[in-house]
PDB file of N, CA, C and O in Angstrom:
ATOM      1  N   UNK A  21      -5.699  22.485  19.418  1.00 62.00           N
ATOM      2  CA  UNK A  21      -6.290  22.366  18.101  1.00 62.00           C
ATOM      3  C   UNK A  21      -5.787  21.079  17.451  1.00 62.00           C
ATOM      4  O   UNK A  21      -4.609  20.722  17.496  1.00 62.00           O
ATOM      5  N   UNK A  22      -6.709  20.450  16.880  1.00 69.00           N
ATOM      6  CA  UNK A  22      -6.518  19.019  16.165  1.00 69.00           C
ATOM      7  C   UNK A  22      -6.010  19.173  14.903  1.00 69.00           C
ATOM      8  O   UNK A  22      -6.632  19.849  14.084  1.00 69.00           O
ATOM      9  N   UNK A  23      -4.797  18.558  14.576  1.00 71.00           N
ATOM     10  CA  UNK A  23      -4.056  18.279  13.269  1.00 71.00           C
ATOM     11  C   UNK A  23      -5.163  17.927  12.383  1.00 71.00           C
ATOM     12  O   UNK A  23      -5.992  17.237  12.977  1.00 71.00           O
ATOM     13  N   UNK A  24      -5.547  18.237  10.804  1.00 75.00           N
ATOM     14  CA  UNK A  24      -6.459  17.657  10.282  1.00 75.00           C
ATOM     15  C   UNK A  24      -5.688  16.438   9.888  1.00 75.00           C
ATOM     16  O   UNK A  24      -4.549  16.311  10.335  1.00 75.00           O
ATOM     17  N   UNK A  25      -6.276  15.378   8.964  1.00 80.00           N
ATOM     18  CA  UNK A  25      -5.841  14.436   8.630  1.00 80.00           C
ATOM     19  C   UNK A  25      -5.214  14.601   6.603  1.00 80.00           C
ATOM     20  O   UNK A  25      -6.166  14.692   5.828  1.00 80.00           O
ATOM     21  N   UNK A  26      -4.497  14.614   6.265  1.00 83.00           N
ATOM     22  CA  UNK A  26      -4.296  14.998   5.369  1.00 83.00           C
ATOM     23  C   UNK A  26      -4.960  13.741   3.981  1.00 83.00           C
ATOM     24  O   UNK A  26      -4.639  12.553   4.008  1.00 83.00           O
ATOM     25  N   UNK A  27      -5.727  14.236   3.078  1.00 87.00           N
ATOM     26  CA  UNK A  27      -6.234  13.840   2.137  1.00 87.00           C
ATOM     27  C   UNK A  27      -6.035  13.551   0.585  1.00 87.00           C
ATOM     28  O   UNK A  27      -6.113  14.452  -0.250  1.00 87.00           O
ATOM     29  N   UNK A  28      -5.784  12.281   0.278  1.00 90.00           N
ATOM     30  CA  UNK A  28      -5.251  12.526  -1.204  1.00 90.00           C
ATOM     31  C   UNK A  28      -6.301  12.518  -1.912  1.00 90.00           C
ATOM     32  O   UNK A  28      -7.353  12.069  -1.457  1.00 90.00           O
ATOM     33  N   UNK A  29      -6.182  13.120  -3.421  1.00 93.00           N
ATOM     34  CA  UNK A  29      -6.409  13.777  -4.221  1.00 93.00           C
ATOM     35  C   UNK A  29      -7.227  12.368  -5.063  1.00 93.00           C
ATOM     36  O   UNK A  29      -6.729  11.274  -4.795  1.00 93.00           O
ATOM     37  N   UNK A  30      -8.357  12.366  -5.982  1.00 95.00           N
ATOM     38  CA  UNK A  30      -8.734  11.324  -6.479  1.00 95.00           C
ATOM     39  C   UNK A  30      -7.701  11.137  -7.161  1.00 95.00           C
ATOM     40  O   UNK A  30      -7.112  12.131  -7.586  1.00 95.00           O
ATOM     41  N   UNK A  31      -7.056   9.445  -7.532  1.00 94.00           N
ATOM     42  CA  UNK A  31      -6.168   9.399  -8.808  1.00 94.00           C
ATOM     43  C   UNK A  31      -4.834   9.492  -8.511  1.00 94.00           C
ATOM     44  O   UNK A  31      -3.813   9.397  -9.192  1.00 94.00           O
ATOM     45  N   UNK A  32      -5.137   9.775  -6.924  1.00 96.00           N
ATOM     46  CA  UNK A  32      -3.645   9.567  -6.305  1.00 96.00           C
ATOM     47  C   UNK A  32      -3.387   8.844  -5.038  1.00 96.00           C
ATOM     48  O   UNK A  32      -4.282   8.629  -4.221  1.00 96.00           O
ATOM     49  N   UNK A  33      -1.934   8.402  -4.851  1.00 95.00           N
ATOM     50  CA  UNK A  33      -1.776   7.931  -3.420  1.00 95.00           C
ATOM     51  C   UNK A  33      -0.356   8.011  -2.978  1.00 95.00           C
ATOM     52  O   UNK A  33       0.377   8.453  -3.863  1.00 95.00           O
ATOM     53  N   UNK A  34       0.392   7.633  -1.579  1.00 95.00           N
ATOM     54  CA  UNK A  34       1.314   7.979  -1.056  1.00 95.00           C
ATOM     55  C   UNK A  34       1.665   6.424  -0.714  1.00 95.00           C
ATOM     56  O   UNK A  34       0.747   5.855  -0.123  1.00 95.00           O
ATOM     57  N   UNK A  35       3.138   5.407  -1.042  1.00 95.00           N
ATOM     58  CA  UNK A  35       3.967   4.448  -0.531  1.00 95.00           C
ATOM     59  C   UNK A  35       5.018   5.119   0.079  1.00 95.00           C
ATOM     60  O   UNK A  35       5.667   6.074  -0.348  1.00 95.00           O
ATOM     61  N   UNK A  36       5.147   4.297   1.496  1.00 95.00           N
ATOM     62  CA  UNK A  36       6.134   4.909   2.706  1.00 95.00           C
ATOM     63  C   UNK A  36       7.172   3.393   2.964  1.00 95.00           C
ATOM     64  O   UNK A  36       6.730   2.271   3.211  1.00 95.00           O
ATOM     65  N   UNK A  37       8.322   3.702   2.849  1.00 95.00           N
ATOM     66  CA  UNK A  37       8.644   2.276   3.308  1.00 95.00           C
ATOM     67  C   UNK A  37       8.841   2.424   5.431  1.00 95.00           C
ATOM     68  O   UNK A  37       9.094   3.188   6.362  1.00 95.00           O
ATOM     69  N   UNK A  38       8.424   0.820   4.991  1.00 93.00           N
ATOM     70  CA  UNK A  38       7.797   0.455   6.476  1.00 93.00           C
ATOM     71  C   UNK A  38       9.090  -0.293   7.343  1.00 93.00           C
ATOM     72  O   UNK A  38       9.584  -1.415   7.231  1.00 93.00           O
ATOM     73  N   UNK A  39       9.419   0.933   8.312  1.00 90.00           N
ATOM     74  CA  UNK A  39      10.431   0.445   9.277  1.00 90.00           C
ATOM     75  C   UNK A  39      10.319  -1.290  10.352  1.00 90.00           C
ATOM     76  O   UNK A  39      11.286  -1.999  10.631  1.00 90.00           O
ATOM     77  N   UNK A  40       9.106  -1.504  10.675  1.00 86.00           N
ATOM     78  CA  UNK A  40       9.156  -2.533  10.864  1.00 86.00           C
ATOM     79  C   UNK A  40       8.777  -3.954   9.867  1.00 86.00           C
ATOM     80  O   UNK A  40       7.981  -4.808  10.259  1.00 86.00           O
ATOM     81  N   UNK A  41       9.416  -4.027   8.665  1.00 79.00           N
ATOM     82  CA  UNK A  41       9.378  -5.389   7.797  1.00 79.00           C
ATOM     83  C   UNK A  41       9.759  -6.762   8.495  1.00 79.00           C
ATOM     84  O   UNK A  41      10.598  -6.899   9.385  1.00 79.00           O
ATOM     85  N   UNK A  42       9.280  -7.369   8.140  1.00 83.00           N
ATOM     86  CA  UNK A  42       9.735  -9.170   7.946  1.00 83.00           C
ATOM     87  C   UNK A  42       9.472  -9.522   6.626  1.00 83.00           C
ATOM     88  O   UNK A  42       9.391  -9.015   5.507  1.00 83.00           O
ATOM     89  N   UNK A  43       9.366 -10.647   7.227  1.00 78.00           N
ATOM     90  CA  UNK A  43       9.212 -11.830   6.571  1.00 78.00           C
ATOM     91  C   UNK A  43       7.288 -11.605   6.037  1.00 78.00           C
ATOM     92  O   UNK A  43       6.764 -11.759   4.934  1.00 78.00           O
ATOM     93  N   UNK A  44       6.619 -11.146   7.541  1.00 82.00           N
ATOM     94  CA  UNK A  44       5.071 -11.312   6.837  1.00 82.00           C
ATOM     95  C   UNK A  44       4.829 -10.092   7.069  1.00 82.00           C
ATOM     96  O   UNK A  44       3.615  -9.923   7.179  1.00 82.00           O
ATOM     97  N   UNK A  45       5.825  -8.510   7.284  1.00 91.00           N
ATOM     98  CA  UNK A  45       5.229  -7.356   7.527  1.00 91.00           C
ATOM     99  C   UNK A  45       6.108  -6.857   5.820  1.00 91.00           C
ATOM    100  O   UNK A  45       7.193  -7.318   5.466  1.00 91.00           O
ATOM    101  N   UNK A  46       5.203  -5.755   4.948  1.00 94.00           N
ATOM    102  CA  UNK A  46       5.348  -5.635   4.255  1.00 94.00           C
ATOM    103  C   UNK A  46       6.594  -4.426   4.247  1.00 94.00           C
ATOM    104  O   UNK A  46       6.702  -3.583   5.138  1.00 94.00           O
ATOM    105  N   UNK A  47       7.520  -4.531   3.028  1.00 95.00           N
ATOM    106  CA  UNK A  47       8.442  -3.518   2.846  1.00 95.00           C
ATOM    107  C   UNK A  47       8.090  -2.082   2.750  1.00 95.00           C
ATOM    108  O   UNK A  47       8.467  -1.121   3.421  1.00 95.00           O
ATOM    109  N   UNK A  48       7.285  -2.171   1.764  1.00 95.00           N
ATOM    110  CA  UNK A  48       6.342  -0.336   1.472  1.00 95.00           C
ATOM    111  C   UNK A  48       4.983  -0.573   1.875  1.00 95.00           C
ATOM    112  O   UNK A  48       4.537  -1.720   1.854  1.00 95.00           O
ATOM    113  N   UNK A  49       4.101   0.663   2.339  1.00 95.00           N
ATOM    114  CA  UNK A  49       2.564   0.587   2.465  1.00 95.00           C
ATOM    115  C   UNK A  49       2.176   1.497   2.502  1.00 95.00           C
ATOM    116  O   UNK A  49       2.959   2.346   2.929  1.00 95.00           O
ATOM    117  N   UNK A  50       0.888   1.949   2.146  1.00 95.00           N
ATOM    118  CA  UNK A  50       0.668   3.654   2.388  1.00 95.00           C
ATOM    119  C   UNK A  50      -0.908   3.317   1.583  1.00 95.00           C
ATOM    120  O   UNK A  50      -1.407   2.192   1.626  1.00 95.00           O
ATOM    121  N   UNK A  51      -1.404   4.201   1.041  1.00 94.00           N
ATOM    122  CA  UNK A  51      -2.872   4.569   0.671  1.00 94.00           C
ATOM    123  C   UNK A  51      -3.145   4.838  -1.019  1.00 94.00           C
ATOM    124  O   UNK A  51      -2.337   5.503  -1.668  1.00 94.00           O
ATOM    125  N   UNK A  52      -3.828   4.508  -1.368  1.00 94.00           N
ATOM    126  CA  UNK A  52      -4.463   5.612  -2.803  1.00 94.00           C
ATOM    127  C   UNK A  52      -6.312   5.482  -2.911  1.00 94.00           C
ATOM    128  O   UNK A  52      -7.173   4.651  -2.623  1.00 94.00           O
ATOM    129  N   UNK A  53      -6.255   6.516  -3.359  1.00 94.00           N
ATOM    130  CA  UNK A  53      -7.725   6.939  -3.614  1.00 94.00           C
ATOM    131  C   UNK A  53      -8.084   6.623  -4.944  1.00 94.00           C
ATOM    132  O   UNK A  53      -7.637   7.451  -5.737  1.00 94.00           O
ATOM    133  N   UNK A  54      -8.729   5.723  -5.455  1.00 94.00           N
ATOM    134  CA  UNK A  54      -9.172   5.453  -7.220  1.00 94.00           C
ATOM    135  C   UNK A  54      -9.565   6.933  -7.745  1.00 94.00           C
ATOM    136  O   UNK A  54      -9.285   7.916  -7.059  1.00 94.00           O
ATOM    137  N   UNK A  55     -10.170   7.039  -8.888  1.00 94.00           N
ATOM    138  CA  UNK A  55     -10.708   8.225  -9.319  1.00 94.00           C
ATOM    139  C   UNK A  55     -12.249   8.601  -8.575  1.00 94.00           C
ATOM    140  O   UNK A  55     -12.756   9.605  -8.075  1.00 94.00           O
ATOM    141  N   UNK A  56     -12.607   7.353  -8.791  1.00 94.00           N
ATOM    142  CA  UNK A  56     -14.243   7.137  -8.089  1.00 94.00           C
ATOM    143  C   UNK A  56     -13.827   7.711  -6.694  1.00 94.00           C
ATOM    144  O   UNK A  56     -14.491   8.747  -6.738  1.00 94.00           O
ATOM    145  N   UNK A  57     -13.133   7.757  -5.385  1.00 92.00           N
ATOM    146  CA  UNK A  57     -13.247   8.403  -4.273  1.00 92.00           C
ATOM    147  C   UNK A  57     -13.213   6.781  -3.433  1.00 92.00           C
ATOM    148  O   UNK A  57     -13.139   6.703  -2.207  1.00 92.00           O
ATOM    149  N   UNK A  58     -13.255   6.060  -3.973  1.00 93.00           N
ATOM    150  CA  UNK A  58     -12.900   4.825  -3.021  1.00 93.00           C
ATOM    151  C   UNK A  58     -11.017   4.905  -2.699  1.00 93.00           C
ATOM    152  O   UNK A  58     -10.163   5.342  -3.470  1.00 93.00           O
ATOM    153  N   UNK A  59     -10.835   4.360  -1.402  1.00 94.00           N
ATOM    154  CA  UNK A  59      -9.577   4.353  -0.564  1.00 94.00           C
ATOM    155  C   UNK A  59      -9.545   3.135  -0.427  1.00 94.00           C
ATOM    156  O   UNK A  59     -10.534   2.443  -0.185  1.00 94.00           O
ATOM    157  N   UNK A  60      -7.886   2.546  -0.628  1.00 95.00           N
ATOM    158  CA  UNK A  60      -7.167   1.572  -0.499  1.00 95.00           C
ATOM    159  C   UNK A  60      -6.451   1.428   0.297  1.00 95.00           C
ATOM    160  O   UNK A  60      -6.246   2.485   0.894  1.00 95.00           O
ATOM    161  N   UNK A  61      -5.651   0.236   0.839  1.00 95.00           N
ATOM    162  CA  UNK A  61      -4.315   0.433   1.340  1.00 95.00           C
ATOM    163  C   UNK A  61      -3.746  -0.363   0.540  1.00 95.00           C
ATOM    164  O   UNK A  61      -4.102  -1.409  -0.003  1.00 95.00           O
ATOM    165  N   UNK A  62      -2.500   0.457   0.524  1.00 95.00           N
ATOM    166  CA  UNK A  62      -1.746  -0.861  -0.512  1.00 95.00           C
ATOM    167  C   UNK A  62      -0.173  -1.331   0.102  1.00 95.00           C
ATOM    168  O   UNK A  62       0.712  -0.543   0.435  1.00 95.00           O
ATOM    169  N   UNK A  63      -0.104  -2.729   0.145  1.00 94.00           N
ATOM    170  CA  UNK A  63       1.402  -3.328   0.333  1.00 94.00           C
ATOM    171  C   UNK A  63       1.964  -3.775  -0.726  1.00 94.00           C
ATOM    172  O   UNK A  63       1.523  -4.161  -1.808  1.00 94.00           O
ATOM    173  N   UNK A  64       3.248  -3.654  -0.178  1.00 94.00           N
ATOM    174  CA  UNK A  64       4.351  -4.106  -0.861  1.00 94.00           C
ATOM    175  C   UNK A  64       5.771  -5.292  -0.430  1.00 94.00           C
ATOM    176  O   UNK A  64       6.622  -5.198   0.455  1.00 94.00           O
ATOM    177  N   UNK A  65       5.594  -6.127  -1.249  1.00 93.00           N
ATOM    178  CA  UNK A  65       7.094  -7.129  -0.551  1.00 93.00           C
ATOM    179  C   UNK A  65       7.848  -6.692  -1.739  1.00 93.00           C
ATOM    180  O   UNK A  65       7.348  -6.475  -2.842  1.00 93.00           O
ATOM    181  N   UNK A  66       9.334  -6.557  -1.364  1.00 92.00           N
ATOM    182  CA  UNK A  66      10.167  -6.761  -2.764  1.00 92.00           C
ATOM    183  C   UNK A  66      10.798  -8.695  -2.781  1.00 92.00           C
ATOM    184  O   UNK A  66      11.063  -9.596  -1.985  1.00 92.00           O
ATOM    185  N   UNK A  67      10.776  -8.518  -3.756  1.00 92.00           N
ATOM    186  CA  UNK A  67      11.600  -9.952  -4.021  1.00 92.00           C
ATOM    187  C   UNK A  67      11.909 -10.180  -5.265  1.00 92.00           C
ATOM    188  O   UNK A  67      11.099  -9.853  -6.132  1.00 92.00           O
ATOM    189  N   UNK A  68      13.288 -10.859  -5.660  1.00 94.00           N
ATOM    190  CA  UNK A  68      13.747 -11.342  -6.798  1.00 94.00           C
ATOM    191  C   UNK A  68      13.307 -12.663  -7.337  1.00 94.00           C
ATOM    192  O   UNK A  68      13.160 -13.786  -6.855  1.00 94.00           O
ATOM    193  N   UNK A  69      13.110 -11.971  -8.834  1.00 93.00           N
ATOM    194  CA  UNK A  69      12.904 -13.294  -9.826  1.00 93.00           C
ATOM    195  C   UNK A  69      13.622 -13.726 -10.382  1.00 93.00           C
ATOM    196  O   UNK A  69      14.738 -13.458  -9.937  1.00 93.00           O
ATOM    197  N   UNK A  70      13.640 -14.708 -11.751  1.00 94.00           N
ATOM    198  CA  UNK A  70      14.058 -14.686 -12.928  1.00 94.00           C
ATOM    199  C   UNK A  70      14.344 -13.470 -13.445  1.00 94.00           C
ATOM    200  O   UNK A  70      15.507 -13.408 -13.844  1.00 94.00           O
ATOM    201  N   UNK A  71      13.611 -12.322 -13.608  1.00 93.00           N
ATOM    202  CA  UNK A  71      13.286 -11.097 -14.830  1.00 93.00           C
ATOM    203  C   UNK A  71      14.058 -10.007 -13.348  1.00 93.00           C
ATOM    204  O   UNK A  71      14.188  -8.796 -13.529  1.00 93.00           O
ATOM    205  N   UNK A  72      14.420 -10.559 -12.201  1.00 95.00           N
ATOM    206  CA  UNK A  72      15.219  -9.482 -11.759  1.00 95.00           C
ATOM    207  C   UNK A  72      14.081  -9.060 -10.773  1.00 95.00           C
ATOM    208  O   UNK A  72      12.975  -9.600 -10.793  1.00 95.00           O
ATOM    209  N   UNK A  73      14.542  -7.723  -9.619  1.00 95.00           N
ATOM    210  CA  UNK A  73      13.476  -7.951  -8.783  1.00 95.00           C
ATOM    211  C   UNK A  73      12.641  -6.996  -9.100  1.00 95.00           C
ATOM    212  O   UNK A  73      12.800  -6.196 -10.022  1.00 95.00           O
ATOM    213  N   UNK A  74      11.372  -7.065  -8.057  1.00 94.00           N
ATOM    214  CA  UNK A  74       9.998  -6.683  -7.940  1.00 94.00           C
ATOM    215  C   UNK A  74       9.560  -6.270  -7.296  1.00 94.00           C
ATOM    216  O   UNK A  74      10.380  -5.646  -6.622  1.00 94.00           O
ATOM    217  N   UNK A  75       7.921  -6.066  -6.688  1.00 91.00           N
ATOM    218  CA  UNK A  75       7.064  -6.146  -5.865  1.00 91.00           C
ATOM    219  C   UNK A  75       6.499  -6.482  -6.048  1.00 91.00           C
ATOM    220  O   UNK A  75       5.950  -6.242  -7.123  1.00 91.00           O
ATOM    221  N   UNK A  76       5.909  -7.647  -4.945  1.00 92.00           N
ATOM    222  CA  UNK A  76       4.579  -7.897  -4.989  1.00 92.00           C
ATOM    223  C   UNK A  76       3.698  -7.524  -4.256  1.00 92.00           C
ATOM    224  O   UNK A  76       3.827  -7.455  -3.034  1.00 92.00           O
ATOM    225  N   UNK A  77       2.591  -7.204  -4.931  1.00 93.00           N
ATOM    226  CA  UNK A  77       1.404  -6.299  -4.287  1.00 93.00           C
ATOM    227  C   UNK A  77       0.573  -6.894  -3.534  1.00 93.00           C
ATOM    228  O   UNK A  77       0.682  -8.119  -3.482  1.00 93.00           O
ATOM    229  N   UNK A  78      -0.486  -6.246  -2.738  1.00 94.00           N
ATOM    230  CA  UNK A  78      -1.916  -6.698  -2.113  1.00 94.00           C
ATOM    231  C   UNK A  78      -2.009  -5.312  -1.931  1.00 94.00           C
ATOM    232  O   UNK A  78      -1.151  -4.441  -1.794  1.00 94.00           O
ATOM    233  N   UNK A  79      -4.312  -5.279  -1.984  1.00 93.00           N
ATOM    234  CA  UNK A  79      -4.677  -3.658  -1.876  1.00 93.00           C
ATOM    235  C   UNK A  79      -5.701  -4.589  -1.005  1.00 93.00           C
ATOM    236  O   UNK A  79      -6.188  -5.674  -1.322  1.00 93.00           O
ATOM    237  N   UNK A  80      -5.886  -3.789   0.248  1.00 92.00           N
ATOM    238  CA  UNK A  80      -7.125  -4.398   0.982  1.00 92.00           C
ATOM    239  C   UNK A  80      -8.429  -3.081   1.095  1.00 92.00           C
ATOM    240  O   UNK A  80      -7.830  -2.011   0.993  1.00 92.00           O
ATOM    241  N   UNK A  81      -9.395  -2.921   1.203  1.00 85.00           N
ATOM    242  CA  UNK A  81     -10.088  -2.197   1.416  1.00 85.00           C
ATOM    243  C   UNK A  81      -9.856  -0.867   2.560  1.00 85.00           C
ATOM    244  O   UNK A  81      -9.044  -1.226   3.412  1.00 85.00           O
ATOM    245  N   UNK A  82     -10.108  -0.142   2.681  1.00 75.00           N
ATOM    246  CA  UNK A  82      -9.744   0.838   3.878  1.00 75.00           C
ATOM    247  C   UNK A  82     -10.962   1.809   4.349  1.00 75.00           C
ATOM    248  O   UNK A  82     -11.808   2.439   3.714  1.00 75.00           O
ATOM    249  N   UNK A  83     -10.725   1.679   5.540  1.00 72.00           N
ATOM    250  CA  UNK A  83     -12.121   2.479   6.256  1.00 72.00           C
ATOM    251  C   UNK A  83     -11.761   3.543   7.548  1.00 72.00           C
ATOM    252  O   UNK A  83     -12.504   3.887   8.468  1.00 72.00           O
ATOM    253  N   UNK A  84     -10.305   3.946   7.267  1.00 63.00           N
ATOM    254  CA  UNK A  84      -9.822   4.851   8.188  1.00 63.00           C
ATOM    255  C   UNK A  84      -8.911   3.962   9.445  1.00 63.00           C
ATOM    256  O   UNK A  84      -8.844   4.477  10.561  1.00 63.00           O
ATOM    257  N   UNK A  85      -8.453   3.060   9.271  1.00 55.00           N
ATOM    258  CA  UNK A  85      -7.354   2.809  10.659  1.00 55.00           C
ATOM    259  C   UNK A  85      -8.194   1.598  10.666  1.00 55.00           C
ATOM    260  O   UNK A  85      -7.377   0.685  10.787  1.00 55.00           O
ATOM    261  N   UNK A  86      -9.728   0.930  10.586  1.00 51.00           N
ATOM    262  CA  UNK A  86     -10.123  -0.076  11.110  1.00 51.00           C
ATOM    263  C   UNK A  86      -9.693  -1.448  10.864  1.00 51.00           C
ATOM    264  O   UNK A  86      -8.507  -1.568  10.558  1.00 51.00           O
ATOM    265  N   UNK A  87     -10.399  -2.510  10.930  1.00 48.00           N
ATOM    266  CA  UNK A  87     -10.266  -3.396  10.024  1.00 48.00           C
ATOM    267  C   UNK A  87     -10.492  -3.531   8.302  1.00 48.00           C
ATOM    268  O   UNK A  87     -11.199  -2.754   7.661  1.00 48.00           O
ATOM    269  N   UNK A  88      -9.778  -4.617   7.748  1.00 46.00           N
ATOM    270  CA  UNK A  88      -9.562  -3.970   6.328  1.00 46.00           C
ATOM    271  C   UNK A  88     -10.248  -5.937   5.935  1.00 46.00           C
ATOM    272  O   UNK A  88     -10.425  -6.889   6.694  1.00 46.00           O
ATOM    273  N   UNK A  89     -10.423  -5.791   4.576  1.00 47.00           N
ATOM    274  CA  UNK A  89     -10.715  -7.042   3.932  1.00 47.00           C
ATOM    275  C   UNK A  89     -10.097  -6.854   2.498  1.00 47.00           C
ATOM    276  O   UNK A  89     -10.385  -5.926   1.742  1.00 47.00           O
ATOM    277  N   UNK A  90      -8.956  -8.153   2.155  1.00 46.00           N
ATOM    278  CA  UNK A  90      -8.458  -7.949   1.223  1.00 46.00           C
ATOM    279  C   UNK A  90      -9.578  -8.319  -0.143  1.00 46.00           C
ATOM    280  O   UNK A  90     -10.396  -9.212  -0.362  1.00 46.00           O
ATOM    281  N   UNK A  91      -9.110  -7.140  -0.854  1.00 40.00           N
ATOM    282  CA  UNK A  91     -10.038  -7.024  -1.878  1.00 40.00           C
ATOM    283  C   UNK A  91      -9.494  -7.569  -3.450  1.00 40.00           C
ATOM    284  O   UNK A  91     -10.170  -7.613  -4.478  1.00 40.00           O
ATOM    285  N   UNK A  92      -8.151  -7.936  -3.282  1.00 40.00           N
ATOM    286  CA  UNK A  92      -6.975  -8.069  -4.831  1.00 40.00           C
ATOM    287  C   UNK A  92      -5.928  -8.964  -4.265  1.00 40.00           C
ATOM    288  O   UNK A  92      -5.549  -8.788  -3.107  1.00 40.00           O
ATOM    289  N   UNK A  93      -5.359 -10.067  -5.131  1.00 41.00           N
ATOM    290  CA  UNK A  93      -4.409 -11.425  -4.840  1.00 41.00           C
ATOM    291  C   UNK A  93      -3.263 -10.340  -5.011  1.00 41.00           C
ATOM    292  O   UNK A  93      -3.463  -9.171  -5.341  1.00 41.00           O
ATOM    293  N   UNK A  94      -2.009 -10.923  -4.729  1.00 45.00           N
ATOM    294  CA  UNK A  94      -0.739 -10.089  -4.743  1.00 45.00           C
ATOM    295  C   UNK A  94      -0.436  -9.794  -6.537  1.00 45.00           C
ATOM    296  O   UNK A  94      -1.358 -10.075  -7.302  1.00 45.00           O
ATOM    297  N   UNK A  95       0.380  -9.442  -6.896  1.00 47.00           N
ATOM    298  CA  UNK A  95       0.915  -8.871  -8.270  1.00 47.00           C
ATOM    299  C   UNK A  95       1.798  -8.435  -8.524  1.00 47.00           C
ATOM    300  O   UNK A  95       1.964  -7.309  -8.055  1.00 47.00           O
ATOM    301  N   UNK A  96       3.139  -9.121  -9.577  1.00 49.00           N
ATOM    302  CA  UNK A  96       4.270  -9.278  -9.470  1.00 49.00           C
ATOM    303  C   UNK A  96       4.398  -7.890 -10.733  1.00 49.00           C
ATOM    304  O   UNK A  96       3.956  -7.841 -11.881  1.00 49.00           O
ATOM    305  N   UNK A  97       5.156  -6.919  -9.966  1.00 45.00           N
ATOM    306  CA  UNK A  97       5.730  -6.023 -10.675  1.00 45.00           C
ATOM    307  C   UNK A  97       6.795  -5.592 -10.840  1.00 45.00           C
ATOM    308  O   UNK A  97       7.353  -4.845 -10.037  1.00 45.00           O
ATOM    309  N   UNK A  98       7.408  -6.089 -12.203  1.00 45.00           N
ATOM    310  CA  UNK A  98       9.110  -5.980 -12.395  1.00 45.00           C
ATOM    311  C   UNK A  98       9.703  -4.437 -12.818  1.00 45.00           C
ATOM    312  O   UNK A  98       9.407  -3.722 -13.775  1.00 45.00           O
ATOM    313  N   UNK A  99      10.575  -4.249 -11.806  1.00 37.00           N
ATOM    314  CA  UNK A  99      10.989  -3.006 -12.264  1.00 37.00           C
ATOM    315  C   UNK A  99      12.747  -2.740 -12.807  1.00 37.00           C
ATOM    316  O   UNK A  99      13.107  -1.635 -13.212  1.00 37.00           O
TER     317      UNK A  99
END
């Protein structure tokens, strides 16, 4: 019997940090679903600023495992 695939919820999503990072593989990545039912993937780099450190983002489109096309420039979020 086949595992189903587990599904998030509109309005929600799941960041996993990602055992293989570099330099161009991202620190966190994982999924969210907008409210509308469209699916993302979303990355994450951390890095320090001025204002202390961050992440910076990219969300590329998602179509289940395939190829993706980035859809949003990165975005510096200070925490």
């Amino acid at each position: 019997m086949e595992k189903e695939k587990f599904k998030h919820k509109p309005g929600t999503g799941t960041l996993f940090w990602n055992e293989k990072s570099n330099e161009k593989q991202p620190d966190i990545k994982g999924t969210i679903v907008l409210p509308d039912g469209t699916e993302y993937r979303v990355s994450g780099w951390k890095k320090a600023g001025n204002r202390g450190e961050f992440f910076s983002m990219a969300i590329d489109t998602y179509n289940g495992g395939g190829s993706s096309q980035t859809t949003t420039a990165s975005d510096g979020l200070p925490f």
